Each structure stands twice: as structure tokens, then as C-alpha cells.
Tab-separated table of C-alpha atoms in Angstrom:
chain	number	residue	atom	x	y	z
N	1	MET	CA	41.211	73.649	-39.469
N	2	ASN	CA	37.468	73.508	-39.829
N	3	ARG	CA	35.378	71.408	-37.482
N	4	SER	CA	32.491	69.334	-38.680
N	5	PRO	CA	29.102	70.606	-37.494
N	6	TYR	CA	28.236	67.083	-36.263
N	7	THR	CA	31.041	66.671	-33.734
N	8	SER	CA	30.925	68.052	-30.247
N	9	THR	CA	33.810	68.891	-28.010
N	10	ARG	CA	31.695	68.692	-24.894
N	11	ALA	CA	32.172	65.581	-22.665
N	12	MET	CA	30.303	64.360	-19.604
N	13	THR	CA	31.361	65.954	-16.332
N	14	ILE	CA	32.119	63.966	-13.182
N	15	VAL	CA	28.842	65.187	-11.630
N	16	GLU	CA	26.838	63.805	-14.533
N	17	VAL	CA	28.660	60.465	-14.276
N	18	CYS	CA	27.923	60.278	-10.533
N	19	ILE	CA	24.237	61.038	-11.098
N	20	ALA	CA	23.992	58.377	-13.814
N	21	ALA	CA	25.751	55.818	-11.591
N	22	THR	CA	23.381	56.617	-8.722
N	23	VAL	CA	20.333	56.112	-10.931
N	24	VAL	CA	21.680	52.747	-12.147
N	25	LEU	CA	22.512	51.695	-8.563
N	26	ILE	CA	18.995	52.527	-7.362
N	27	GLY	CA	17.561	50.474	-10.225
N	28	VAL	CA	19.757	47.455	-9.426
N	29	VAL	CA	18.927	47.613	-5.703
N	30	GLY	CA	15.218	47.782	-6.582
N	31	LEU	CA	15.520	44.715	-8.815
N	32	ILE	CA	17.320	42.744	-6.103
N	33	GLN	CA	14.651	43.666	-3.562
N	34	ALA	CA	11.877	42.648	-5.974
N	35	LEU	CA	13.628	39.323	-6.541
N	36	THR	CA	13.910	38.717	-2.790
N	37	ILE	CA	10.241	39.528	-2.178
N	38	GLY	CA	9.229	37.292	-5.085
N	39	ALA	CA	11.252	34.379	-3.679
N	40	ALA	CA	9.597	34.796	-0.271
N	41	MET	CA	6.136	34.876	-1.851
N	42	LEU	CA	6.913	31.763	-3.898
N	43	GLU	CA	8.120	29.880	-0.815
N	44	THR	CA	4.990	30.903	1.119
N	45	SER	CA	2.763	29.812	-1.743
N	46	ARG	CA	4.443	26.418	-1.971
N	47	SER	CA	4.154	25.930	1.780
N	48	GLN	CA	0.460	26.886	1.734
N	49	THR	CA	-0.139	24.323	-1.017
N	50	LEU	CA	1.735	21.637	0.889
N	51	ALA	CA	-0.220	22.430	4.069
N	52	ALA	CA	-3.506	22.092	2.170
N	53	GLN	CA	-2.357	18.736	0.783
N	54	ILE	CA	-1.436	17.527	4.271
N	55	ILE	CA	-4.885	18.528	5.557
N	56	GLN	CA	-6.646	16.774	2.671
N	57	HIS	CA	-4.543	13.661	3.196
N	58	GLU	CA	-5.345	13.511	6.913
N	59	ILE	CA	-9.065	14.042	6.224
N	60	GLY	CA	-8.943	11.207	3.693
N	61	GLN	CA	-7.242	8.966	6.248
N	62	LEU	CA	-9.939	9.796	8.817
N	63	ARG	CA	-12.696	8.859	6.399
N	64	LEU	CA	-11.156	5.407	5.997
N	65	LEU	CA	-11.411	4.697	9.723
N	66	ASP	CA	-14.298	3.050	11.533
N	67	TRP	CA	-16.527	5.344	13.562
N	68	ASP	CA	-15.131	4.018	16.829
N	69	ASP	CA	-11.539	4.685	15.732
N	70	THR	CA	-12.118	8.374	14.948
N	71	GLY	CA	-12.597	9.210	18.630
N	72	THR	CA	-9.639	7.298	20.110
N	73	SER	CA	-7.264	8.680	22.699
N	74	THR	CA	-4.854	9.963	20.024
N	75	ALA	CA	-7.617	12.010	18.426
N	76	ASN	CA	-6.778	15.204	20.325
N	77	ALA	CA	-3.031	15.171	19.812
N	78	ASP	CA	-0.268	16.139	17.471
N	79	ILE	CA	-0.054	13.849	14.483
N	80	LEU	CA	3.286	15.269	13.458
N	81	ALA	CA	4.787	17.349	16.224
N	82	LEU	CA	7.746	19.613	15.602
N	83	THR	CA	10.753	18.894	17.774
N	84	THR	CA	13.626	21.240	18.491
N	85	ASP	CA	15.700	19.895	15.601
N	86	ALA	CA	12.795	20.433	13.132
N	87	SER	CA	12.210	16.718	12.665
N	88	TYR	CA	9.013	14.776	13.207
N	89	THR	CA	7.850	13.063	16.328
N	90	LEU	CA	5.083	10.853	15.041
N	91	LEU	CA	2.394	9.826	17.486
N	92	SER	CA	0.712	7.391	15.144
N	93	ALA	CA	1.269	3.639	15.120
N	94	LYS	CA	3.487	3.674	12.017
N	95	PRO	CA	5.929	6.591	12.342
N	96	ALA	CA	8.268	5.617	9.511
N	97	THR	CA	5.533	5.432	6.867
N	98	HIS	CA	4.025	8.915	7.136
N	99	PRO	CA	4.114	10.385	3.611
N	100	PHE	CA	5.050	13.927	4.660
N	101	LYS	CA	7.992	13.051	6.881
N	102	THR	CA	10.618	13.665	4.217
N	103	VAL	CA	8.730	16.195	2.094
N	104	ALA	CA	7.857	18.660	4.852
N	105	PRO	CA	10.364	18.365	7.699
N	106	THR	CA	9.430	21.725	9.253
N	107	PHE	CA	5.667	21.105	9.325
N	108	GLY	CA	3.634	20.054	12.352
N	109	VAL	CA	0.046	18.767	12.262
N	110	LYS	CA	-2.406	18.835	15.157
N	111	LYS	CA	-5.755	17.049	15.110
N	112	THR	CA	-8.607	17.936	17.465
N	113	VAL	CA	-11.761	15.802	17.584
N	114	SER	CA	-14.929	16.895	19.368
N	115	ASN	CA	-18.421	15.420	19.459
N	116	VAL	CA	-21.085	17.708	18.024
N	117	GLN	CA	-23.885	15.184	18.455
N	118	THR	CA	-23.948	11.508	19.312
N	119	ASP	CA	-23.493	10.548	15.669
N	120	LEU	CA	-21.494	13.563	14.424
N	121	ARG	CA	-17.881	14.523	15.155
N	122	ARG	CA	-16.025	17.711	14.276
N	123	VAL	CA	-12.367	17.271	13.359
N	124	VAL	CA	-10.047	20.290	13.123
N	125	LEU	CA	-6.616	19.844	11.560
N	126	SER	CA	-4.029	22.604	12.038
N	127	VAL	CA	-0.789	22.623	10.090
N	128	GLN	CA	1.972	24.866	11.387
N	129	TRP	CA	5.368	25.628	9.846
N	130	THR	CA	8.161	28.169	9.960
N	131	SER	CA	9.196	29.950	6.782
N	132	LYS	CA	12.765	29.306	5.667
N	133	VAL	CA	13.058	32.753	4.100
N	134	THR	CA	11.369	35.087	6.603
N	135	GLY	CA	11.412	32.982	9.778
N	136	ARG	CA	7.705	33.682	10.379
N	137	VAL	CA	5.401	31.001	11.765
N	138	TYR	CA	2.378	30.204	9.595
N	139	THR	CA	-0.720	28.134	10.374
N	140	ARG	CA	-3.329	26.674	8.041
N	141	THR	CA	-6.455	25.062	9.452
N	142	GLY	CA	-9.029	22.767	7.920
N	143	GLU	CA	-12.036	21.121	9.452
N	144	THR	CA	-14.358	18.290	8.609
N	145	TYR	CA	-17.441	16.694	10.083
N	146	LEU	CA	-17.589	12.923	10.278
N	147	GLY	CA	-20.975	11.265	10.460
N	148	LYS	CA	-21.493	7.859	11.995
N	149	ASN	CA	-23.300	6.563	8.922
N	150	GLY	CA	-20.792	7.859	6.400
N	151	LEU	CA	-21.974	11.423	5.831
N	152	HIS	CA	-18.933	13.707	5.614
N	153	ALA	CA	-18.408	17.376	4.902
N	154	SER	CA	-15.125	19.331	4.901
N	155	TYR	CA	-14.360	23.024	4.822
């Protein structure tokens, strides 16, 4: 019997199969880790965006108030304070109507008002939340200056 020159009688050994399986396993583990890191980054990005929207909303609400109302006793307090069960404790007059109560249940907002001059107030808004994926606590801060005669600037 003559063998064809194109056929080989050599097969893969068990060592070669183990090495190939190890290489595939390392690749799959790397892909899973990349997917996990990507999900954490996406969740952080969404939370950062939501925190910026909360800050802009609160600054907009402040600009609608009269000058005398921007320095009230609730000015240096938590607007949305986190409680132990990650729900809101609202310190404003209308707790059920806050727009971020259902959208961001793990977010807390603190507002601090200080007088810079007699006709200029500095307002600092800090949003704090805990990541669902990593468990880390994040804070985003925004500030604005409110002028008595309607001049406003935010950073």
C-alpha cells in the first residue's frame, strides 16, 4: 500500500492539547475581565452624568428664587440626604415632587450657601453616591455665585 504524500500520520499530543486549551482559557478570562471593567466604567459614566444633571437642576431652581429665599435656614443642609436604606430624606417643602427621587435612589445632594459680599452669595452643591458595581463612594461638586440683582455665574 502506498501512502499519499499529502496525508500525515502524526496527531496532536496531549501536551499540545493542554497548551492550546490554556491559551484559549487565558483569552476567555481576559475577555470576561475586559467586559467587567467596561461595565464598571459605563456605570460610573452614567452616574457622573446624572450627578451633573442634578447639580444643574438645583442651580436652576436656585436662580428662580428671590434673593431673600436663597439664604434661608435650609440653605446649608442636605437637599436629598441618604438614609440607611438608600432612600431619600427630603428636607425641602415638597418631598414627593423632587424629580430625582425615583431616578437616583442612591444619590445624596448637599447645598452650602455662604455670603461673599453683601449682594453676592456662593452656593456649593455636592452630589454623593455609591457605585453599584464597585461599592466605591463618589462625589461631584458644582458651585455657582448668585447676585442680588440677577447676575449669576456657575462653574
